[in-house]
CSV table of C-alpha atoms in Angstrom, one decimal:
chain,number,residue,atom,x,y,z
A,1,UNK,CA,0.0,0.0,0.0
A,2,UNK,CA,2.8,2.4,0.9
A,3,UNK,CA,4.6,1.7,-2.4
A,4,UNK,CA,1.4,2.4,-4.3
A,5,UNK,CA,0.9,5.7,-2.5
A,6,UNK,CA,4.5,6.7,-3.2
A,7,UNK,CA,4.2,5.9,-6.9
A,8,UNK,CA,0.9,7.9,-7.2
A,9,UNK,CA,2.4,10.8,-5.3
A,10,UNK,CA,5.5,10.8,-7.5
A,11,UNK,CA,3.4,10.8,-10.6
A,12,UNK,CA,1.2,13.6,-9.2
A,13,UNK,CA,4.3,15.6,-8.3
A,14,UNK,CA,5.6,15.2,-11.8
A,15,UNK,CA,2.3,16.5,-13.1
A,16,UNK,CA,2.4,19.5,-10.8
A,17,UNK,CA,5.9,20.4,-11.8
A,18,UNK,CA,4.9,20.5,-15.5
A,19,UNK,CA,3.0,23.5,-16.9
A,20,UNK,CA,1.6,21.6,-19.9
A,21,UNK,CA,-0.3,18.8,-18.3
A,22,UNK,CA,-3.4,17.8,-20.2
A,23,UNK,CA,-6.1,16.8,-17.7
A,24,UNK,CA,-9.4,15.4,-18.9
A,25,UNK,CA,-12.6,14.0,-17.4
A,26,UNK,CA,-14.0,11.1,-19.5
A,27,UNK,CA,-17.7,10.3,-19.2
A,28,UNK,CA,-20.5,9.1,-21.5
A,29,UNK,CA,-23.2,10.4,-19.2
A,30,UNK,CA,-22.0,13.9,-18.2
A,31,UNK,CA,-22.6,16.5,-21.0
A,32,UNK,CA,-19.4,18.5,-20.6
A,33,UNK,CA,-17.0,15.6,-20.4
A,34,UNK,CA,-15.0,14.0,-23.2
A,35,UNK,CA,-16.6,10.7,-24.2
A,36,UNK,CA,-13.6,8.4,-24.8
A,37,UNK,CA,-10.0,8.1,-23.7
A,38,UNK,CA,-9.0,8.1,-27.4
A,39,UNK,CA,-10.6,11.5,-27.9
A,40,UNK,CA,-8.7,12.8,-24.9
A,41,UNK,CA,-5.4,11.5,-26.3
A,42,UNK,CA,-6.2,13.0,-29.7
A,43,UNK,CA,-6.6,16.5,-28.2
A,44,UNK,CA,-3.9,19.1,-28.5
A,45,UNK,CA,-1.2,18.7,-25.9
A,46,UNK,CA,2.2,20.4,-25.8
A,47,UNK,CA,5.4,18.4,-25.7
A,48,UNK,CA,6.3,16.6,-23.6
A,49,UNK,CA,2.8,15.1,-23.9
A,50,UNK,CA,1.5,14.2,-20.4
A,51,UNK,CA,-2.2,13.2,-20.0
A,52,UNK,CA,-4.0,12.9,-16.7
A,53,UNK,CA,-7.4,11.2,-17.4
A,54,UNK,CA,-10.1,10.4,-14.9
A,55,UNK,CA,-13.0,8.0,-15.7
A,56,UNK,CA,-16.1,9.4,-14.0
A,57,UNK,CA,-18.6,6.7,-14.8
A,58,UNK,CA,-18.8,3.4,-12.8
A,59,UNK,CA,-18.5,1.6,-16.1
A,60,UNK,CA,-16.4,2.5,-19.1
A,61,UNK,CA,-16.8,0.8,-22.6
A,62,UNK,CA,-13.9,1.3,-25.0
A,63,UNK,CA,-11.2,-0.5,-26.9
A,64,UNK,CA,-8.0,1.6,-26.8
A,65,UNK,CA,-4.6,1.4,-28.5
A,66,UNK,CA,-1.7,3.6,-27.3
A,67,UNK,CA,1.0,3.8,-29.9
A,68,UNK,CA,2.7,7.1,-29.3
A,69,UNK,CA,5.5,8.3,-27.0
A,70,UNK,CA,3.3,9.9,-24.3
A,71,UNK,CA,2.9,9.7,-20.6
A,72,UNK,CA,-0.6,8.8,-19.6
A,73,UNK,CA,-2.2,8.4,-16.2
A,74,UNK,CA,-5.7,6.8,-16.3
A,75,UNK,CA,-7.6,6.3,-13.1
A,76,UNK,CA,-11.1,5.5,-11.9
A,77,UNK,CA,-12.7,8.5,-10.3
A,78,UNK,CA,-16.0,7.0,-9.1
A,79,UNK,CA,-14.8,5.9,-5.6
A,80,UNK,CA,-14.7,2.2,-6.2
A,81,UNK,CA,-12.8,0.7,-9.2
A,82,UNK,CA,-14.2,1.7,-12.6
A,83,UNK,CA,-15.2,-1.3,-14.6
A,84,UNK,CA,-13.6,-1.2,-18.1
A,85,UNK,CA,-14.9,-3.4,-20.9
A,86,UNK,CA,-14.9,-3.7,-24.7
A,87,UNK,CA,-18.2,-4.6,-26.3
A,88,UNK,CA,-16.7,-5.3,-29.8
A,89,UNK,CA,-14.7,-8.6,-30.4
A,90,UNK,CA,-11.3,-7.0,-30.2
A,91,UNK,CA,-8.1,-8.9,-29.3
A,92,UNK,CA,-7.7,-6.8,-26.1
A,93,UNK,CA,-9.3,-4.0,-24.2
A,94,UNK,CA,-6.1,-2.0,-24.0
A,95,UNK,CA,-3.1,-2.4,-26.4
A,96,UNK,CA,0.1,-0.6,-25.6
A,97,UNK,CA,3.2,-0.5,-27.8
A,98,UNK,CA,4.7,2.8,-26.8
A,99,UNK,CA,4.7,5.4,-24.0
A,100,UNK,CA,4.7,5.4,-20.2
A,101,UNK,CA,1.3,4.3,-19.0
A,102,UNK,CA,-0.1,4.2,-15.4
A,103,UNK,CA,-3.4,2.7,-14.6
A,104,UNK,CA,-5.1,3.0,-11.2
A,105,UNK,CA,-8.3,1.9,-9.5
A,106,UNK,CA,-9.7,0.1,-12.6
A,107,UNK,CA,-11.4,-3.2,-13.0
A,108,UNK,CA,-11.0,-5.1,-16.3
A,109,UNK,CA,-13.5,-7.7,-17.4
A,110,UNK,CA,-14.3,-10.1,-20.2
A,111,UNK,CA,-17.8,-10.2,-21.6
A,112,UNK,CA,-19.8,-12.5,-23.9
A,113,UNK,CA,-21.0,-10.5,-26.9
A,114,UNK,CA,-23.1,-13.2,-28.5
A,115,UNK,CA,-24.8,-15.8,-26.3
A,116,UNK,CA,-25.6,-18.1,-29.2
A,117,UNK,CA,-22.2,-18.3,-30.8
A,118,UNK,CA,-20.2,-17.4,-27.7
A,119,UNK,CA,-18.2,-14.5,-28.9
A,120,UNK,CA,-15.7,-13.4,-26.3
A,121,UNK,CA,-14.6,-9.8,-25.9
A,122,UNK,CA,-11.7,-9.3,-25.8
A,123,UNK,CA,-10.6,-12.4,-27.5
A,124,UNK,CA,-7.0,-12.7,-26.3
A,125,UNK,CA,-6.0,-10.4,-23.4
A,126,UNK,CA,-7.6,-7.8,-21.1
A,127,UNK,CA,-4.3,-5.9,-21.5
A,128,UNK,CA,-1.6,-6.5,-24.0
A,129,UNK,CA,1.8,-4.7,-24.0
A,130,UNK,CA,4.0,-5.3,-27.0
A,131,UNK,CA,7.4,-3.7,-27.0
A,132,UNK,CA,9.4,-5.2,-29.8
A,133,UNK,CA,10.3,-1.7,-31.2
A,134,UNK,CA,9.6,1.0,-28.6
A,135,UNK,CA,9.9,-0.7,-25.2
A,136,UNK,CA,6.9,0.9,-23.4
A,137,UNK,CA,6.4,1.1,-19.6
A,138,UNK,CA,3.3,0.1,-17.7
A,139,UNK,CA,2.4,0.6,-14.0
A,140,UNK,CA,-0.8,-0.9,-12.5
A,141,UNK,CA,-1.9,0.3,-9.1
A,142,UNK,CA,-4.9,-1.1,-7.2
A,143,UNK,CA,-6.4,-2.7,-10.3
A,144,UNK,CA,-8.7,-5.8,-10.5
A,145,UNK,CA,-8.7,-8.4,-13.2
A,146,UNK,CA,-11.6,-10.9,-13.6
A,147,UNK,CA,-11.7,-14.2,-15.4
A,148,UNK,CA,-14.6,-15.8,-17.4
A,149,UNK,CA,-16.1,-19.2,-17.9
A,150,UNK,CA,-16.0,-21.1,-21.2
A,151,UNK,CA,-13.7,-23.1,-23.6
A,152,UNK,CA,-11.8,-21.0,-26.1
A,153,UNK,CA,-9.2,-22.0,-28.7
A,154,UNK,CA,-6.7,-19.2,-28.3
A,155,UNK,CA,-4.3,-18.7,-25.4
A,156,UNK,CA,-6.0,-16.1,-23.2
A,157,UNK,CA,-4.4,-13.9,-20.5
A,158,UNK,CA,-5.7,-11.4,-18.1
A,159,UNK,CA,-2.4,-9.5,-18.5
A,160,UNK,CA,0.2,-10.2,-21.2
A,161,UNK,CA,3.4,-8.2,-21.4
A,162,UNK,CA,6.1,-8.7,-24.0
A,163,UNK,CA,9.4,-6.7,-24.1
A,164,UNK,CA,8.5,-3.8,-21.8
A,165,UNK,CA,11.1,-1.4,-20.3
A,166,UNK,CA,9.4,-1.2,-17.0
A,167,UNK,CA,6.6,-3.3,-15.4
A,168,UNK,CA,5.2,-2.4,-12.0
A,169,UNK,CA,2.2,-4.3,-10.7
A,170,UNK,CA,1.3,-3.0,-7.2
A,171,UNK,CA,-1.6,-3.9,-4.8
A,172,UNK,CA,-3.7,-5.4,-7.6
A,173,UNK,CA,-6.0,-8.4,-7.5
A,174,UNK,CA,-6.3,-11.2,-10.1
A,175,UNK,CA,-9.4,-13.4,-9.7
A,176,UNK,CA,-10.3,-16.8,-11.0
A,177,UNK,CA,-13.7,-18.4,-11.0
A,178,UNK,CA,-13.4,-20.4,-7.8
A,179,UNK,CA,-12.2,-24.0,-7.1
A,180,UNK,CA,-15.2,-25.6,-8.9
A,181,UNK,CA,-15.3,-23.7,-12.2
A,182,UNK,CA,-12.6,-24.4,-14.8
A,183,UNK,CA,-11.2,-21.5,-16.7
A,184,UNK,CA,-9.0,-21.4,-19.8
A,185,UNK,CA,-7.9,-17.8,-19.0
A,186,UNK,CA,-4.4,-17.6,-17.5
A,187,UNK,CA,-3.5,-14.7,-15.2
A,188,UNK,CA,-0.2,-13.1,-16.0
A,189,UNK,CA,2.5,-13.7,-18.7
A,190,UNK,CA,5.6,-11.4,-18.7
A,191,UNK,CA,8.6,-12.1,-20.9
A,192,UNK,CA,11.7,-10.3,-22.1
A,193,UNK,CA,11.1,-7.2,-20.0
A,194,UNK,CA,13.9,-5.1,-18.4
A,195,UNK,CA,12.6,-4.3,-15.0
A,196,UNK,CA,9.7,-6.2,-13.5
A,197,UNK,CA,8.2,-5.6,-10.0
A,198,UNK,CA,5.2,-7.3,-8.6
A,199,UNK,CA,4.3,-6.3,-5.0
A,200,UNK,CA,1.4,-6.6,-2.7
A,201,UNK,CA,-0.8,-8.4,-5.2
A,202,UNK,CA,-3.4,-11.2,-4.7
A,203,UNK,CA,-3.7,-14.1,-7.1
A,204,UNK,CA,-6.6,-16.2,-6.0
A,205,UNK,CA,-9.5,-18.8,-6.5
A,206,UNK,CA,-8.7,-20.3,-9.8
A,207,UNK,CA,-9.0,-23.8,-11.5
A,208,UNK,CA,-7.1,-23.8,-14.8
A,209,UNK,CA,-8.0,-26.2,-17.6
A,210,UNK,CA,-5.4,-25.0,-20.2
A,211,UNK,CA,-1.7,-25.8,-20.5
A,212,UNK,CA,-0.3,-22.4,-19.6
A,213,UNK,CA,0.7,-21.6,-16.1
A,214,UNK,CA,-1.2,-19.2,-13.8
A,215,UNK,CA,1.6,-16.7,-13.5
A,216,UNK,CA,4.7,-17.0,-15.7
A,217,UNK,CA,7.7,-14.7,-15.9
A,218,UNK,CA,10.5,-15.2,-18.5
A,219,UNK,CA,13.8,-13.3,-18.0
A,220,UNK,CA,15.7,-13.5,-21.3
A,221,UNK,CA,17.4,-10.1,-21.4
A,222,UNK,CA,20.8,-9.1,-19.9
A,223,UNK,CA,21.0,-6.5,-17.1
A,224,UNK,CA,17.5,-7.0,-15.9
A,225,UNK,CA,15.7,-7.1,-12.5
A,226,UNK,CA,12.9,-9.2,-11.2
A,227,UNK,CA,11.3,-8.5,-7.9
A,228,UNK,CA,8.2,-10.5,-6.7
A,229,UNK,CA,7.5,-9.5,-3.1
A,230,UNK,CA,4.8,-9.6,-0.5
A,231,UNK,CA,2.2,-11.3,-2.8
A,232,UNK,CA,-0.4,-14.0,-2.0
A,233,UNK,CA,-1.2,-17.0,-4.1
A,234,UNK,CA,-4.3,-18.6,-2.7
A,235,UNK,CA,-6.6,-21.5,-3.7
A,236,UNK,CA,-5.2,-22.2,-7.2
A,237,UNK,CA,-5.6,-25.6,-8.9
A,238,UNK,CA,-3.7,-26.7,-12.0
A,239,UNK,CA,-5.3,-29.7,-13.8
A,240,UNK,CA,-2.9,-30.3,-16.8
A,241,UNK,CA,0.4,-32.2,-16.8
A,242,UNK,CA,2.1,-29.5,-18.8
A,243,UNK,CA,1.4,-26.8,-16.2
A,244,UNK,CA,4.4,-26.3,-13.9
A,245,UNK,CA,3.2,-24.3,-10.9
A,246,UNK,CA,1.1,-21.4,-9.7
A,247,UNK,CA,4.2,-19.2,-10.2
A,248,UNK,CA,6.7,-20.1,-12.9
A,249,UNK,CA,10.0,-18.3,-13.4
A,250,UNK,CA,12.3,-19.0,-16.4
A,251,UNK,CA,15.8,-17.6,-16.3
A,252,UNK,CA,17.9,-17.7,-19.5
A,253,UNK,CA,20.5,-15.0,-18.8
A,254,UNK,CA,22.0,-13.7,-15.5
A,255,UNK,CA,19.9,-11.0,-13.8
A,256,UNK,CA,19.0,-9.8,-10.4
A,257,UNK,CA,16.1,-11.9,-9.0
A,258,UNK,CA,14.4,-11.5,-5.6
A,259,UNK,CA,11.4,-13.5,-4.6
A,260,UNK,CA,10.6,-12.6,-1.0
A,261,UNK,CA,7.9,-12.3,1.6
A,262,UNK,CA,5.3,-14.1,-0.5
A,263,UNK,CA,2.7,-16.6,0.8
A,264,UNK,CA,1.6,-19.7,-1.2
A,265,UNK,CA,-1.5,-21.3,0.4
A,266,UNK,CA,-3.8,-24.1,-0.6
A,267,UNK,CA,-2.3,-24.7,-4.1
A,268,UNK,CA,-3.0,-28.1,-5.8
A,269,UNK,CA,-1.3,-29.6,-8.8
A,270,UNK,CA,-1.1,-33.4,-8.6
A,271,UNK,CA,0.0,-33.7,-12.3
A,272,UNK,CA,2.5,-30.9,-12.2
A,273,UNK,CA,6.1,-30.5,-11.0
A,274,UNK,CA,5.1,-28.3,-8.0
A,275,UNK,CA,2.0,-26.6,-6.8
A,276,UNK,CA,3.5,-23.3,-5.7
A,277,UNK,CA,6.8,-22.3,-7.4
A,278,UNK,CA,8.7,-23.6,-10.4
A,279,UNK,CA,12.1,-22.3,-11.3
A,280,UNK,CA,14.0,-23.1,-14.5
A,281,UNK,CA,17.6,-21.9,-14.5
A,282,UNK,CA,19.3,-22.1,-17.9
A,283,UNK,CA,21.9,-19.3,-17.4
A,284,UNK,CA,25.2,-20.5,-18.8
A,285,UNK,CA,27.4,-17.6,-18.0
A,286,UNK,CA,28.7,-19.0,-14.6
A,287,UNK,CA,27.5,-15.9,-12.9
A,288,UNK,CA,28.2,-15.6,-9.2
A,289,UNK,CA,25.0,-13.6,-8.7
A,290,UNK,CA,22.7,-15.4,-6.3
A,291,UNK,CA,19.0,-15.7,-7.0
A,292,UNK,CA,17.1,-15.0,-3.8
A,293,UNK,CA,14.0,-16.9,-2.8
A,294,UNK,CA,13.8,-15.7,0.8
A,295,UNK,CA,11.3,-15.3,3.7
A,296,UNK,CA,8.4,-16.9,1.8
A,297,UNK,CA,5.7,-19.1,3.5
A,298,UNK,CA,4.4,-22.3,1.8
A,299,UNK,CA,1.4,-23.8,3.5
A,300,UNK,CA,-0.8,-26.8,2.5
A,301,UNK,CA,0.4,-27.2,-1.1
A,302,UNK,CA,0.2,-30.4,-3.0
A,303,UNK,CA,2.3,-31.2,-6.1
A,304,UNK,CA,3.3,-34.3,-8.0
A,305,UNK,CA,7.0,-34.1,-7.2
A,306,UNK,CA,7.2,-31.3,-4.6
A,307,UNK,CA,4.5,-29.4,-2.8
A,308,UNK,CA,6.3,-26.1,-2.6
A,309,UNK,CA,9.4,-25.6,-4.8
A,310,UNK,CA,10.7,-27.4,-8.0
A,311,UNK,CA,14.0,-26.2,-9.4
A,312,UNK,CA,15.2,-27.4,-12.8
A,313,UNK,CA,18.7,-26.4,-13.5
A,314,UNK,CA,20.8,-26.8,-16.7
A,315,UNK,CA,23.8,-24.8,-15.3
A,316,UNK,CA,26.6,-26.2,-13.2
A,317,UNK,CA,26.1,-23.7,-10.4
A,318,UNK,CA,24.6,-23.6,-7.0
A,319,UNK,CA,23.9,-19.9,-6.9
A,320,UNK,CA,20.5,-19.9,-5.0
A,321,UNK,CA,19.4,-18.5,-1.7
A,322,UNK,CA,16.4,-20.1,0.1
A,323,UNK,CA,17.1,-18.7,3.5
A,324,UNK,CA,14.3,-18.1,6.1
A,325,UNK,CA,11.4,-19.7,4.3
A,326,UNK,CA,8.7,-21.5,6.2
A,327,UNK,CA,7.2,-24.8,5.0
A,328,UNK,CA,4.0,-26.3,6.5
A,329,UNK,CA,1.8,-29.2,5.6
A,330,UNK,CA,3.2,-29.5,2.1
A,331,UNK,CA,2.7,-32.8,0.3
A,332,UNK,CA,3.7,-34.7,-2.9
A,333,UNK,CA,2.8,-37.9,-4.6
A,334,UNK,CA,6.0,-39.7,-3.8
A,335,UNK,CA,5.6,-42.8,-1.6
A,336,UNK,CA,8.2,-42.0,0.9
A,337,UNK,CA,7.4,-38.3,1.0
A,338,UNK,CA,11.0,-37.2,0.2
A,339,UNK,CA,11.1,-33.8,-1.3
A,340,UNK,CA,7.6,-32.7,-0.2
A,341,UNK,CA,8.9,-29.2,0.4
A,342,UNK,CA,11.5,-28.8,-2.5
A,343,UNK,CA,13.0,-30.8,-5.3
A,344,UNK,CA,16.2,-29.9,-7.2
A,345,UNK,CA,16.9,-31.4,-10.7
A,346,UNK,CA,20.4,-30.7,-11.9
A,347,UNK,CA,20.6,-32.0,-15.5
A,348,UNK,CA,24.1,-30.6,-16.2
A,349,UNK,CA,25.9,-30.8,-12.9
A,350,UNK,CA,29.6,-29.8,-12.3
A,351,UNK,CA,31.9,-32.8,-12.8
A,352,UNK,CA,33.3,-32.4,-9.3
A,353,UNK,CA,30.0,-32.5,-7.5
A,354,UNK,CA,29.4,-35.3,-5.0
A,355,UNK,CA,26.5,-36.1,-2.8
A,356,UNK,CA,28.2,-34.5,0.2
A,357,UNK,CA,29.1,-31.4,-1.7
A,358,UNK,CA,25.5,-30.9,-2.8
A,359,UNK,CA,24.1,-31.6,0.7
A,360,UNK,CA,26.4,-29.0,2.3
A,361,UNK,CA,25.4,-26.5,-0.4
A,362,UNK,CA,21.7,-27.2,0.2
A,363,UNK,CA,22.0,-26.8,4.0
A,364,UNK,CA,23.7,-23.5,3.4
A,365,UNK,CA,21.0,-22.4,0.9
A,366,UNK,CA,18.2,-23.2,3.3
A,367,UNK,CA,19.8,-21.7,6.4
A,368,UNK,CA,17.2,-20.4,8.7
A,369,UNK,CA,14.3,-22.1,6.9
A,370,UNK,CA,11.9,-24.2,8.9
A,371,UNK,CA,9.7,-27.2,8.0
A,372,UNK,CA,7.2,-29.4,9.8
A,373,UNK,CA,8.2,-32.4,7.7
A,374,UNK,CA,9.9,-35.2,9.6
A,375,UNK,CA,12.9,-35.8,7.3
A,376,UNK,CA,14.2,-35.4,3.8
A,377,UNK,CA,11.8,-32.7,2.7
A,378,UNK,CA,14.4,-31.2,0.3
A,379,UNK,CA,15.5,-33.8,-2.3
A,380,UNK,CA,17.9,-33.5,-5.2
A,381,UNK,CA,18.9,-35.6,-8.2
A,382,UNK,CA,21.7,-35.0,-10.8
A,383,UNK,CA,21.5,-36.5,-14.2
A,384,UNK,CA,24.0,-37.7,-16.9
A,385,UNK,CA,23.6,-39.5,-20.2
A,386,UNK,CA,22.4,-42.7,-18.6
A,387,UNK,CA,20.0,-41.2,-16.1
A,388,UNK,CA,20.2,-40.4,-12.4
A,389,UNK,CA,23.8,-40.1,-11.3
A,390,UNK,CA,23.5,-38.7,-7.7
A,391,UNK,CA,20.6,-38.3,-5.3
A,392,UNK,CA,20.1,-37.4,-1.7
A,393,UNK,CA,18.1,-35.3,0.7
A,394,UNK,CA,18.5,-32.9,3.6
A,395,UNK,CA,16.2,-32.3,6.5
A,396,UNK,CA,15.3,-28.7,7.5
A,397,UNK,CA,15.1,-27.4,11.0
A,398,UNK,CA,11.8,-28.0,12.8
A,399,UNK,CA,9.4,-25.1,13.0
A,400,UNK,CA,8.8,-24.0,16.6
A,401,UNK,CA,5.3,-24.7,17.9
A,402,UNK,CA,4.6,-21.0,18.2
A,403,UNK,CA,5.5,-20.5,14.6
A,404,UNK,CA,2.7,-22.8,13.4
A,405,UNK,CA,-0.6,-21.0,13.1
A,406,UNK,CA,-2.5,-24.3,13.2
A,407,UNK,CA,-1.0,-25.2,16.6
A,408,UNK,CA,-1.7,-21.7,17.9
A,409,UNK,CA,-5.3,-22.0,16.7
A,410,UNK,CA,-5.6,-25.4,18.4
A,411,UNK,CA,-4.2,-24.2,21.6
A,412,UNK,CA,-6.5,-21.1,21.6
A,413,UNK,CA,-9.5,-23.3,20.8
A,414,UNK,CA,-8.5,-25.7,23.6
A,415,UNK,CA,-8.1,-22.9,26.0
A,416,UNK,CA,-11.5,-21.4,25.1
A,417,UNK,CA,-13.2,-24.9,25.5
A,418,UNK,CA,-11.5,-25.4,28.9
A,419,UNK,CA,-12.6,-21.9,30.1
A,420,UNK,CA,-16.2,-22.6,29.0
A,421,UNK,CA,-16.2,-26.0,30.7
A,422,UNK,CA,-14.8,-24.4,33.9
A,423,UNK,CA,-17.4,-21.7,33.9
A,424,UNK,CA,-20.2,-24.2,33.3
A,425,UNK,CA,-19.0,-26.4,36.1
A,426,UNK,CA,-18.8,-23.4,38.5
A,427,UNK,CA,-22.3,-22.2,37.5
A,428,UNK,CA,-23.7,-25.8,38.0
A,429,UNK,CA,-22.0,-25.9,41.5
A,430,UNK,CA,-23.4,-22.5,42.5
A,431,UNK,CA,-26.9,-23.4,41.3
A,432,UNK,CA,-26.8,-26.8,43.0
A,433,UNK,CA,-25.7,-25.3,46.3
A,434,UNK,CA,-28.4,-22.8,46.2
A,435,UNK,CA,-31.1,-25.5,45.5
A,436,UNK,CA,-29.7,-27.6,48.4
A,437,UNK,CA,-29.7,-24.7,50.8
A,438,UNK,CA,-33.2,-23.8,49.8
A,439,UNK,CA,-34.4,-27.3,50.3
A,440,UNK,CA,-32.9,-27.6,53.8
A,441,UNK,CA,-33.2,-23.9,54.8
A,442,UNK,CA,-33.5,-23.6,58.7
A,443,UNK,CA,-36.6,-21.8,60.1
A,444,UNK,CA,-35.3,-21.9,63.7
A,445,UNK,CA,-38.2,-24.2,64.8
A,446,UNK,CA,-35.9,-27.2,65.2
A,447,UNK,CA,-34.2,-25.5,68.1
A,448,UNK,CA,-37.6,-25.0,70.1
A,449,UNK,CA,-38.5,-27.5,72.7
A,450,UNK,CA,-41.4,-29.8,72.0
A,451,UNK,CA,-43.2,-28.6,75.1
A,452,UNK,CA,-43.3,-24.9,75.7
A,453,UNK,CA,-42.0,-23.4,79.0
A,454,UNK,CA,-45.5,-22.4,80.1
A,455,UNK,CA,-46.8,-25.9,79.6
A,456,UNK,CA,-44.0,-27.4,81.6
A,457,UNK,CA,-44.5,-25.0,84.5
A,458,UNK,CA,-48.2,-25.6,84.7
A,459,UNK,CA,-47.6,-29.2,84.8
């Protein structure tokens, strides 16, 4: 949230410091407003062209292409997020191949334009960024992306970004259709971009029927940065064998990579490598730069080989940092349960590697990480031309009881039940005592003599 505020404030400050900002209100219901974003962008604006556009209606219908070197800030101005749709069967609602574009407080939706023949709008992506020539930049702040039911032939993404200069996705929500309704719409695909940041986002409630992953990032450009931080991946199911994980990262060249502070919860992929995180490392430059996967929490995830992490490496390097992660209740489909937290596949290992060398390296990689697994929850295999050459496992330190939320909940519930029982027993004792005292309450007559004093004297 703080990062989103800072980005918005920085943008607003840049607008205030420029005399030639072109600010427009867009509405199809208010008489004095411009009707479309395209009309606003077509209006005269002095260089450098900077547009500040506010959508006043609760719903906005427009297919928009931005293909000029401009700075554009488009935000919903109706309190809650403005719903943005395209009623014509276009390939995407918003197409960007140039400029520096910021979107805030907007909700993007698919719609069916023909119930009889099932025409989807847009047909391919809610937002598509194509930067083969101009390398545009896109920032999303507090936006919402919705999925849709149905079987469609083309690959469909909520957000598809190819070769951007800057990608910032902050405090945004990406929704599926729930755990019972299959969708062929993948969430996010980002490839060949220079600087990618995904922070504070929520990816949730999806059952994917198609082959592509839920969220996939490919780093194939030198001197690039990938930061995925403080996001939540919740209740995502992958149903195809070709899907790798809820979050898949492919690295083909050396770059800075930080995956930190994320939570992966209730993810299921019994046909896939891992339910939560898949990493492919094909960097062949022998870089000493460590890829950081730190301070993440993996809870109740089920995969075919590993519940939480699957790393596939074709480089003879052990340049990974998995320190201070927490693993809880993760499962795999392996009989002995080895590798239920993490599995490492080294297909081109260094010739000098031995089982002991790899074990020592893994223990160092996972320093400070905790797991509730009994033993061998991190498993590795190396391969040569004939198959598996080396294999082994390491056991992570046990998570403390007070670090396990389920234990804490159990203790709290037990304490509450004990208190309730104690109070009930006390109430029953008090009520019982009062009834007993009432039944045997003294009137004082039992202390009187059977014959009064007067009667005894007269006698």
